[in-house]
Each structure stands twice: as structure tokens, then as C-alpha cells.
């Protein structure tokens, strides 16, 4: 019976489904998913059918091992089993890093998510969710104390922590009283690495607010979505026209802008840029329709006129190209297995791409002119200041509308995002310098490698010693012997796998430790952000009163569902059965 109960619970919790209904009566339509699944199994399982018929609806005090009490006990026990597996893996890895973030749930309770990153025995970096913790204050001190309590609960030693990653909020990243500063006071080896995906988003937000034209343009894109989505008739009209030109409906319909999900702007601009003329023609069609309300026709005509301007077309083409690259880079940075060196390289390559855009104004203009009905930028009447005695007799410098747009909009956007992104990349330079030896094919001589290893040994003095340089020289030769063609460009996780595969960890102990520390360093806190999506599904409006322990247990079973399915619960079931056994020895 218990094996069947565990199977049903596993099926439901890994999918984030509700367990209980409004009653616990077999045969009722409102008995919930848990009893409903048992009823379904009983149709093909004579043993379970007989057990339900004999014990199913006998009421309280009569053990059936099918009640909600047993179900909830198994949820807690299974969650504890999963946590123990993760903690054992961290203990085996020794080094770990962590990330925390918070969000309010449906019951207006602040939930702090705690995730860890460590190197699995297979050699790949792994990120795991451990729990949600209720918090009542967002001060750096309170969050730090909560963090220490969580580490103690899981028996994780802060001295083994080698990295911490948060968003850029001052209570987390503050250099004096933020959580990262307080953690560094306890363990100066726990390098603070700001979330790279979040930093990239902030650079994009900064660029979108760099000038009036940029703000106005995104305001227009949002207004375009609001206009079509406010009416099912207008939405269906646009969808019909897009379908007629063989467009993929879901990817090319208008999208809402979102401050927290910067990729939404990329989706919105992709839709608009690929079918700009379709949007314009539909707006014009609505404006010319006498059956529409006057204010609707007026609004459609106003937006169609805005789309006629070369400035709007240029901004659509320009921002679409920028946001596509930003979006692809952000997707890479959100991977759970990406290494910090590769992540920094992604940001630097994006920076190079953005810097190269300054010389492409004429290309963007040519693409915009091909779409727009207006081949020139809108001329604005120049206001001339009244001259007074003593003013220079030199004529005023008057820029053309194109030159003004190039300087005050195009260059302003690029300069802002390049400057902001460059400043944020500097935050990772110190960590990148320590592990520069891993990219030894980029270095010109052994002195540069030796300097990098010296910095690394000095920082991790408790973990590494000076013999690492000799080990590294031998290791490079070892790799050349194994992989003569691509030894110089192998990523860190492949190096670590080679060490384990050939059982040579004892010959290269410092290299073995350095690679594990390197792969442990976090890149982003996106795993914590993803846990909020699970939180929204698990604790919804119909389940808003569940307790904190149950919420945390259901969350880890849902988020780490792959791990849940791999665990053998036979021992857990046997221990539970022995504990609940009512037969007493005579």
C-alpha cells in the first residue's frame, strides 16, 4: 500500500499539482488528485481495489494508510530525503557557493529562496534549490542572520563557501553593510559575484532611459500592444492579417514590455520589425473604418502617423538588432552549467559588438528608408537666440535633423550602454585575473601563467600551495599527450573530468582543487529566479493558506523533480512501516 502511496505522491508533487480536495471520501468527485489517482490505479490493481473497498471510507481511528495524514507525512519525509541527497553531494564536493533572492507570494509573505552551486562527482557544476524561508525584514543584517541560520540547519560550513551571488540591490551587494560584505567578514574567500544576467538587464534599462527619443519609442511600443490587446476585434484582425502573410502567430503578435524580463522587449521588437508594414496597414484600416468609434479611429490614425516617421522605423530596426544580441547573451548567462570565464567572455564579446555599432548609422538608415514612406528625418524649426551687445558675431552652429538624431539619440544610446556594461564587467576582472591561467593559449609566455597562479595561490592560501605552478606545467604536457589537437582550448569541466577519468587526482592535487573552486563560482542567481515560477504555481490562490514547512517541501520536490525520480524510497517506506506498525510483540 505504501509503495503505491509514494508513487502517487511522486507523480503529483513533481508536477506541482494539488493533493487534497474538499473531502476524503472515495467515490466523491471532490476528493482531490491524491485519492483520485488511487481510485484510477484501483481499476487495474485488484490488491488496491480490495484494500480501498475494505478500509477506504471507514473514518477516523481506522487505519487505511491512504488518508491525507499519511500523504502529508510522506511529502515531508520525501523532501527531507531529497535535501539529504543534496547535502551529501555538497559534502562530497566540499566547496560550494550560494545565492539568495526574495519575492512576495500570493499571501503577501516574503519568501527567501536559497540555492547552492557545487561540482558534482561527474565533474559538471550543479545548481540546486534547498528551501523557501519566510522573512520579515529586508535589511542586510536580518538577511545575513537568516542566511547563517539556513546554513546551520543544513550543516553547511561557511568556511567552505567560495562564492556568493545576488542581484544588485544595495541590501545585498552593499560594500559596507550589505549581505555580501557581512559574509566576507566571516569568510574572505567567499567571492562576491553580481548576477551577470541581472547586470546585463540593468545596462539595457539604462540605455532605454538614456534619451527622450528612446523613452518615447518604448512608450509607443507599449501603447501599440495596449491598443490591440484592449479589443478582441482588433487583436483578431491583426492575427488574421499576419496569418495571411504566413507569419507564425504566437511569436509575431504584439508583446507586452516588462521591467523585470528584459527579453520581453526583444520579443516585442522582433514582432514589430519583421512585420512593420502589416502593423501600419492594420492601423490604417482601423482608422478608415466608419464602423469604429471616433476615439478608436483617432488613436489608430495617430499611431499610424507615428509609424510613418523615419525616426520610428530607425529605432525599430536599431533596437531590434541590439536587443536580439542582448537576449541571446542573456540566455547564455542563465545556463546553470556555464563557467565564469565563459560568462565574462560573453559579456566582453557583446561589448565589442555594441562598440562596433557606432559606425553603422548609415546602414541602419538605409534599412529604415527601405521600410518607411518618409526618406528623411523630420525637420524641426530652429529657435535662434536674440543677440545682445557683446555676443560673438560668429553664426550659430545649426545641425541638420539627421545629424541631431545621430548625436542625441543614436550615439547617446550606444554610449550609455557601452559605458554601463564596461563598468559592470570591471566587477568581475579580479576573479577573472586569478583564473587566467586556464586560458593559457591566450598568454604569450610562462611568466603570465606564473603570475596568474601566484595570485590564485595567494588568495586561496588555505587550499593551494606553491607547487601548483610545477603541477600546471606537467598537466599541460599530460593533456597534450592525451589530446594533441585541442589540449590548449579544453574547458575547465572537461579538464576535471579527465582528472577523474584517468584517476590522476593524487598526482595533480592543486590543479584538482583549483578546477573545483573555479567551477563552483556562481555566474547568476537565475536558479533562484526560476524557483519563484514554481512558487507561483504551488502556492496559488486556492492554496494560499499552506504552512511554510509544507510549502518548502512541495517546492523542493517540484523543482528537483529529476532528483526525486532517481531516489529509491524502499528504505524510507520500510522505516515508515516499521514505525507505524500496530502489531506488538507478546
XYZ file of C-alpha atoms in Angstrom:
586
model
C 0.000 0.000 0.000
C 2.749 2.444 0.926
C 4.615 1.803 -2.315
C 1.506 2.823 -4.221
C 1.049 5.879 -1.997
C 4.632 7.009 -2.657
C 4.200 6.526 -6.409
C 1.055 8.668 -6.448
C 2.636 11.372 -4.271
C 5.739 11.414 -6.508
C 3.587 11.805 -9.616
C 1.622 14.728 -8.164
C 4.336 16.709 -6.378
C 6.836 16.579 -9.255
C 4.188 18.259 -11.419
C 3.207 20.814 -8.794
C -0.396 19.582 -8.593
C -2.677 19.941 -5.581
C -3.017 16.828 -3.416
C -6.156 17.217 -1.347
C -9.711 18.097 -2.263
C -12.659 19.326 -0.220
C -13.296 15.864 1.292
C -11.572 12.479 1.792
C -14.303 10.168 0.550
C -13.529 7.530 -2.047
C -16.059 7.789 -4.862
C -16.573 11.557 -4.400
C -15.911 13.953 -7.282
C -14.269 16.419 -4.881
C -11.800 14.155 -3.076
C -8.743 15.694 -4.777
C -5.976 14.436 -7.025
C -4.396 12.157 -4.426
C -7.437 9.976 -3.775
C -8.493 10.326 -7.409
C -5.210 8.783 -8.606
C -5.579 5.940 -6.096
C -9.091 5.295 -7.448
C -7.705 5.218 -11.001
C -4.980 2.735 -10.024
C -7.508 0.541 -8.229
C -9.359 -0.062 -11.519
C -6.319 -2.044 -12.739
C -4.893 -3.164 -9.376
C -7.059 -5.805 -7.595
C -4.998 -5.595 -4.416
C -5.501 -1.822 -4.099
C -9.180 -2.120 -5.089
C -9.758 -4.684 -2.346
C -7.887 -2.543 0.197
C -9.914 0.583 -0.654
C -13.182 -1.344 -0.518
C -12.318 -2.773 2.900
C -10.675 0.220 4.595
C -11.235 3.251 2.340
C -14.212 5.014 3.935
C -14.177 3.635 7.476
C -13.488 7.067 9.001
C -11.016 8.333 11.562
C -9.459 5.892 14.014
C -9.414 3.081 11.468
C -6.011 2.815 9.782
C -6.078 2.593 5.978
C -2.715 4.252 5.202
C -4.477 6.175 2.444
C -5.506 9.268 4.406
C -4.244 12.822 3.930
C -2.247 12.449 7.154
C -0.129 9.658 5.662
C 0.130 11.592 2.397
C 1.440 14.728 4.140
C 3.884 12.726 6.226
C 5.357 11.219 3.085
C 5.635 14.660 1.455
C 7.776 15.846 4.378
C 9.823 12.626 4.517
C 10.486 12.611 0.764
C 11.510 16.272 0.822
C 13.907 15.581 3.672
C 15.341 12.644 1.730
C 15.962 14.874 -1.314
C 17.607 17.547 0.839
C 19.835 14.927 2.426
C 20.967 13.715 -1.009
C 21.875 17.299 -1.986
C 23.702 17.912 1.309
C 25.649 14.666 0.879
C 26.663 15.750 -2.629
C 27.840 19.122 -1.267
C 29.820 17.338 1.448
C 31.447 15.179 -1.222
C 32.249 18.265 -3.325
C 33.468 20.190 -0.201
C 33.346 23.605 -1.885
C 30.077 25.340 -2.681
C 28.621 28.739 -3.412
C 25.137 30.046 -2.703
C 22.608 32.569 -3.930
C 19.556 34.095 -2.263
C 16.699 36.246 -3.513
C 13.212 37.082 -2.265
C 9.721 37.754 -3.580
C 6.230 38.100 -2.035
C 3.864 35.156 -2.554
C 0.080 35.139 -3.026
C -0.483 35.599 0.727
C 1.841 38.665 0.814
C 4.525 36.728 2.679
C 8.136 37.431 1.714
C 9.749 34.197 0.616
C 13.547 33.939 0.570
C 14.851 31.313 -1.861
C 18.144 29.596 -1.064
C 20.069 27.833 -3.836
C 23.541 26.272 -3.886
C 26.096 25.567 -6.608
C 28.741 22.866 -6.362
C 30.658 20.450 -8.566
C 29.017 17.070 -8.995
C 31.062 13.880 -8.870
C 30.739 13.673 -12.666
C 32.688 16.939 -12.917
C 29.875 19.277 -14.010
C 28.764 22.308 -11.973
C 25.319 21.743 -10.471
C 22.820 24.226 -9.029
C 20.170 23.035 -6.563
C 17.268 24.608 -4.722
C 17.111 23.849 -0.994
C 14.270 25.775 0.611
C 11.991 28.790 0.916
C 12.350 30.769 4.137
C 9.852 33.334 5.394
C 11.463 36.719 6.132
C 10.103 39.834 7.820
C 12.796 42.403 7.071
C 14.965 43.290 4.081
C 17.865 44.838 5.973
C 21.307 43.428 5.272
C 21.725 42.331 8.904
C 18.431 40.428 9.043
C 19.062 38.691 5.717
C 22.574 37.751 6.831
C 21.283 36.272 10.096
C 18.630 34.320 8.160
C 21.314 33.052 5.816
C 23.514 31.877 8.697
C 20.548 30.056 10.279
C 19.847 28.251 6.984
C 23.482 27.162 6.686
C 23.392 25.826 10.248
C 20.147 23.928 9.575
C 21.773 22.188 6.624
C 25.082 21.696 8.456
C 26.990 23.641 5.785
C 30.229 25.233 6.939
C 30.554 28.849 5.790
C 34.340 28.370 5.652
C 33.864 26.016 2.679
C 31.915 28.635 0.748
C 33.836 30.016 -2.237
C 31.251 32.253 -3.908
C 28.077 34.258 -3.383
C 25.798 35.840 -5.964
C 22.843 38.218 -5.618
C 21.127 40.891 -7.625
C 22.393 44.461 -7.477
C 20.118 45.679 -4.647
C 22.013 47.699 -2.026
C 20.930 45.498 0.910
C 22.540 42.518 -0.852
C 25.515 43.999 -2.721
C 26.371 46.937 -0.435
C 30.119 47.045 0.225
C 29.760 48.157 3.860
C 26.561 46.696 5.356
C 25.194 44.506 2.561
C 24.890 40.747 2.896
C 27.975 40.168 0.734
C 30.115 42.398 2.963
C 28.945 40.593 6.117
C 29.662 37.193 4.554
C 33.159 38.365 3.552
C 33.817 39.396 7.157
C 33.227 35.781 8.166
C 34.951 34.206 5.142
C 37.032 36.378 2.822
C 37.281 33.502 0.317
C 33.554 33.719 -0.497
C 33.982 35.930 -3.572
C 31.024 38.162 -4.335
C 29.948 37.877 -7.988
C 26.993 40.093 -9.001
C 24.408 38.263 -11.093
C 25.647 38.730 -14.668
C 22.227 38.335 -16.270
C 20.824 40.991 -13.937
C 23.759 43.317 -14.623
C 23.184 42.965 -18.362
C 19.499 43.770 -17.924
C 20.364 46.881 -15.920
C 22.680 48.052 -18.708
C 19.825 47.639 -21.173
C 17.433 49.543 -18.904
C 19.992 52.336 -18.600
C 20.244 52.593 -22.394
C 16.448 52.610 -22.801
C 16.295 55.622 -20.469
C 19.307 57.442 -21.943
C 17.395 59.957 -24.097
C 13.898 61.282 -24.751
C 13.553 59.501 -28.097
C 14.362 56.121 -26.552
C 11.798 56.574 -23.769
C 9.184 57.799 -26.273
C 9.843 54.870 -28.594
C 9.329 52.178 -25.942
C 6.269 54.074 -24.746
C 4.906 53.813 -28.288
C 5.636 50.049 -28.430
C 3.758 49.547 -25.153
C 0.874 51.697 -26.426
C 0.719 49.597 -29.602
C 0.303 46.426 -27.531
C -2.328 48.073 -25.319
C -4.319 49.264 -28.363
C -4.586 45.823 -29.970
C -4.962 43.784 -26.775
C -7.778 46.011 -25.461
C -10.171 44.711 -28.137
C -10.697 41.132 -29.319
C -11.819 42.500 -32.696
C -8.593 44.444 -33.247
C -6.468 41.546 -31.986
C -8.152 39.036 -34.295
C -7.890 41.448 -37.205
C -4.120 41.745 -36.726
C -3.757 37.984 -36.239
C -5.720 37.307 -39.442
C -3.542 39.643 -41.482
C -0.342 38.154 -40.029
C -1.596 34.642 -40.830
C -2.289 35.725 -44.396
C 1.394 36.566 -44.871
C 2.467 33.183 -43.423
C 3.636 34.642 -40.110
C 3.993 32.481 -37.023
C 1.168 33.836 -34.903
C 2.426 33.341 -31.363
C 5.924 34.692 -31.969
C 4.909 37.674 -34.103
C 1.877 39.051 -32.288
C 2.386 42.183 -30.146
C 4.166 41.618 -26.840
C 3.923 43.454 -23.531
C 7.035 45.174 -22.200
C 8.235 44.077 -18.774
C 10.765 45.734 -16.487
C 11.936 42.517 -14.831
C 12.074 40.382 -18.001
C 14.228 42.310 -20.447
C 13.757 39.566 -23.077
C 10.146 40.759 -23.454
C 11.448 43.877 -25.189
C 13.368 41.691 -27.624
C 10.201 39.706 -28.383
C 8.168 42.902 -28.841
C 10.708 44.435 -31.224
C 11.110 41.183 -33.162
C 7.373 41.137 -33.816
C 7.276 44.791 -34.853
C 10.423 44.836 -37.031
C 9.622 41.726 -39.066
C 6.105 42.880 -39.989
C 6.283 46.642 -39.638
C 4.158 47.336 -42.724
C 1.494 44.859 -41.572
C 1.088 46.714 -38.286
C 0.888 50.025 -40.132
C -1.683 48.775 -42.660
C -3.910 47.317 -39.922
C -3.806 50.615 -38.016
C -4.684 52.486 -41.213
C -7.512 50.040 -41.894
C -8.967 50.639 -38.431
C -8.603 54.418 -38.866
C -10.550 54.283 -42.174
C -13.327 52.008 -40.837
C -16.523 54.087 -40.347
C -17.982 51.397 -38.068
C -15.306 52.011 -35.411
C -15.707 54.572 -32.646
C -14.294 58.013 -33.321
C -11.735 57.846 -30.493
C -10.563 54.404 -31.723
C -10.131 55.711 -35.277
C -8.315 58.785 -33.977
C -5.935 56.716 -31.854
C -5.223 54.324 -34.739
C -4.531 57.219 -37.119
C -2.192 58.885 -34.616
C -0.155 55.686 -34.206
C -0.094 55.101 -37.973
C 1.284 58.612 -38.447
C 3.987 57.917 -35.839
C 4.933 54.742 -37.711
C 5.274 56.788 -40.914
C 8.196 58.758 -39.494
C 11.733 57.681 -40.295
C 12.710 58.104 -36.641
C 10.283 55.375 -35.519
C 11.356 52.970 -38.268
C 15.034 53.610 -37.492
C 14.517 52.962 -33.777
C 12.630 49.752 -34.560
C 15.401 48.390 -36.787
C 18.189 49.599 -34.484
C 16.720 48.366 -31.200
C 15.685 45.053 -32.754
C 19.307 44.327 -33.699
C 20.630 45.370 -30.264
C 18.020 43.518 -28.255
C 18.431 40.329 -30.240
C 22.132 40.168 -29.285
C 21.381 41.142 -25.680
C 18.684 38.470 -25.479
C 20.920 35.708 -26.855
C 23.725 36.714 -24.481
C 21.330 36.769 -21.533
C 20.122 33.257 -22.374
C 23.717 32.005 -22.250
C 24.347 33.682 -18.906
C 21.266 32.000 -17.409
C 22.625 28.499 -18.001
C 23.298 26.551 -14.811
C 26.459 24.935 -16.199
C 28.225 27.965 -17.696
C 31.660 28.755 -16.256
C 32.537 32.232 -15.030
C 35.344 32.637 -17.577
C 32.974 31.823 -20.442
C 30.356 34.180 -18.981
C 32.836 37.072 -18.819
C 33.849 36.303 -22.416
C 30.174 36.534 -23.437
C 29.866 39.993 -21.859
C 33.101 41.199 -23.444
C 32.064 39.934 -26.873
C 28.729 41.729 -26.507
C 30.596 44.885 -25.506
C 32.690 44.620 -28.669
C 29.547 44.195 -30.763
C 27.969 47.304 -29.227
C 31.101 49.388 -29.758
C 31.135 48.399 -33.433
C 27.599 49.729 -33.927
C 28.746 53.367 -33.810
C 29.958 53.129 -37.408
C 26.752 51.532 -38.719
C 24.408 54.536 -38.606
C 24.177 54.739 -42.393
C 23.410 51.017 -42.644
C 20.538 51.290 -40.173
C 19.261 54.375 -42.004
C 19.305 52.535 -45.350
C 17.287 49.660 -43.859
C 14.841 52.123 -42.304
C 14.394 54.081 -45.553
C 13.540 50.828 -47.347
C 10.593 50.379 -44.968
C 9.498 53.964 -44.276
C 7.413 56.131 -46.568
C 9.478 59.137 -45.477
C 13.108 59.143 -46.674
C 14.228 61.967 -44.369
C 14.238 62.717 -40.674
C 11.652 65.214 -39.517
C 12.901 68.771 -39.709
C 12.414 70.827 -36.544
C 12.240 74.593 -36.603
C 15.411 76.034 -35.084
C 14.916 78.677 -32.427
C 17.508 81.411 -32.710
C 18.535 83.241 -29.539
C 18.269 87.002 -29.539
C 21.685 88.631 -29.796
C 22.730 91.257 -27.272
C 25.670 93.596 -27.098
C 28.934 91.751 -26.544
C 27.844 88.468 -28.185
C 30.123 86.876 -30.746
C 29.433 87.745 -34.353
C 30.082 84.130 -35.419
C 26.978 82.442 -36.862
C 25.224 79.804 -34.722
C 26.024 76.162 -35.352
C 22.916 74.575 -36.799
C 22.740 70.796 -37.135
C 20.527 69.018 -39.615
C 17.764 66.803 -38.263
C 19.749 63.700 -39.260
C 22.909 64.895 -37.526
C 20.927 65.848 -34.445
C 19.301 62.393 -34.327
C 22.671 60.691 -34.824
C 24.326 62.563 -31.933
C 21.491 62.982 -29.437
C 19.814 59.599 -29.923
C 21.943 57.017 -31.753
C 25.266 57.842 -30.099
C 23.609 58.600 -26.762
C 22.046 55.110 -26.570
C 25.221 53.302 -27.608
C 27.494 55.346 -25.356
C 25.251 54.773 -22.346
C 25.009 51.006 -22.727
C 28.730 50.630 -23.576
C 29.796 52.723 -20.576
C 27.417 50.986 -18.178
C 28.291 47.480 -19.376
C 32.011 48.241 -19.276
C 31.722 49.391 -15.655
C 29.834 46.246 -14.706
C 32.373 43.969 -16.406
C 35.096 45.513 -14.229
C 33.396 43.984 -11.179
C 34.461 40.552 -12.442
C 38.004 41.445 -13.500
C 39.681 40.436 -10.220
C 38.126 36.980 -10.219
C 38.865 36.557 -13.918
C 42.542 37.501 -13.384
C 43.028 34.801 -10.744
C 41.984 32.055 -13.143
C 43.617 33.497 -16.239
C 45.988 30.521 -16.401
C 43.077 28.332 -17.555
C 43.180 30.271 -20.836
C 46.920 29.766 -21.197
C 46.625 29.625 -25.005
C 45.906 33.385 -24.867
C 49.049 34.147 -22.820
C 52.367 34.870 -24.506
C 54.774 33.298 -22.015
C 55.043 31.302 -18.813
C 55.580 34.457 -16.757
C 51.948 35.461 -17.308
C 50.805 31.974 -16.291
C 53.058 32.068 -13.239
C 51.697 35.481 -12.224
C 48.114 34.211 -12.515
C 48.879 31.107 -10.453
C 50.690 33.237 -7.879
C 47.598 35.420 -7.454
C 45.424 32.336 -7.135
C 47.675 30.686 -4.536
C 47.909 33.891 -2.542
C 44.119 34.271 -2.401
C 43.325 30.611 -1.679
C 46.305 30.083 0.616
C 44.418 27.578 2.797
C 43.556 25.389 -0.213
C 46.555 25.660 -2.555
C 50.326 25.776 -2.234
C 53.229 26.982 -4.385
C 53.658 23.612 -6.098
C 50.694 24.404 -8.329
C 52.953 26.004 -10.968
C 55.005 22.817 -11.420
C 51.822 20.770 -11.452
C 50.362 23.019 -14.141
C 53.422 22.626 -16.376
C 53.165 18.862 -16.124
C 49.380 18.970 -16.549
C 49.622 20.857 -19.860
C 52.032 18.208 -21.147
C 49.722 15.467 -19.879
C 46.824 16.991 -21.822
C 48.923 17.329 -24.971
C 49.721 13.630 -24.782
C 46.029 12.736 -24.426
C 44.541 15.357 -26.745
C 47.273 16.537 -29.150
C 44.884 18.567 -31.310
C 42.775 20.580 -28.864
C 44.507 20.340 -25.482
C 45.068 24.106 -25.206
C 41.405 25.037 -25.548
C 39.612 22.500 -23.366
C 37.118 23.963 -20.846
C 37.572 23.501 -17.103
C 34.845 20.885 -16.652
C 36.495 18.685 -19.303
C 39.844 19.034 -17.512
C 38.207 17.965 -14.255
C 36.515 15.021 -15.962
C 39.888 13.961 -17.384
C 41.430 14.027 -13.908
C 38.669 11.797 -12.548
C 38.519 9.528 -15.593
C 42.236 8.708 -15.511
C 42.391 8.698 -11.671
C 45.318 11.140 -11.520
C 43.899 13.464 -8.817
C 46.681 12.466 -6.433
C 49.335 13.484 -8.978
C 47.778 16.927 -9.512
C 46.099 17.772 -6.163
C 46.369 21.546 -6.513
C 45.020 21.538 -10.067
C 42.185 19.294 -8.912
C 41.240 21.741 -6.129
C 41.639 24.841 -8.322
C 39.329 23.463 -11.008
C 36.663 22.562 -8.440
C 36.787 26.053 -6.917
C 36.633 27.644 -10.365
C 33.571 25.633 -11.415
C 31.900 26.348 -8.072
C 31.958 30.125 -8.609
C 28.425 31.341 -9.478
C 27.540 33.278 -12.621
C 23.962 34.328 -11.902
C 21.125 33.773 -9.452
C 18.701 32.690 -12.181
C 18.085 29.341 -10.466
C 16.581 31.288 -7.568
C 14.510 33.352 -10.005
C 13.181 30.172 -11.603
C 12.113 28.873 -8.203
C 9.701 31.836 -7.989
C 7.867 30.477 -11.041
C 7.387 27.184 -9.190
C 6.305 29.120 -6.088
C 3.583 30.865 -8.085
C 2.186 27.529 -9.271
C 2.445 25.707 -5.938
C 1.105 28.426 -3.661
C -1.731 29.780 -5.760
C -4.991 31.476 -4.792
C -6.625 28.143 -3.888
C -3.655 27.012 -1.761
C -2.722 30.323 -0.137
C -3.016 29.106 3.473
C -0.476 26.263 3.370
C 2.206 26.262 6.059
C 5.826 27.201 5.483
C 7.240 23.708 6.040
C 4.773 22.134 3.619
C 5.443 24.856 1.039
C 9.192 24.337 1.216
C 8.777 20.552 0.945
C 6.444 20.722 -2.048
C 8.772 23.255 -3.692
C 11.912 21.108 -3.494
C 10.000 18.040 -4.724
C 8.690 20.032 -7.679
C 11.872 21.963 -8.528
C 14.239 18.999 -8.105
C 11.820 16.587 -9.761
C 14.593 14.868 -11.705
C 16.352 14.035 -8.458
C 13.081 12.905 -6.854
C 12.538 10.280 -9.558
C 16.075 8.916 -9.195
C 15.805 8.220 -5.453
C 14.832 4.735 -4.283
C 12.321 5.129 -1.460
C 12.244 1.449 -0.470
C 14.235 2.045 2.716
C 12.097 5.071 3.569
C 8.912 3.005 3.156
C 10.317 0.147 5.259
C 11.304 2.515 8.078
C 7.920 4.215 7.951
C 6.079 0.886 8.049
C 8.142 -0.312 10.993
C 7.497 2.936 12.848
C 3.724 2.760 12.262
C 3.399 -0.967 12.933
C 0.491 -1.575 15.331
C 1.294 -5.229 15.965
C 3.009 -5.569 19.336
C 5.257 -8.488 20.344
C 3.757 -10.686 23.087
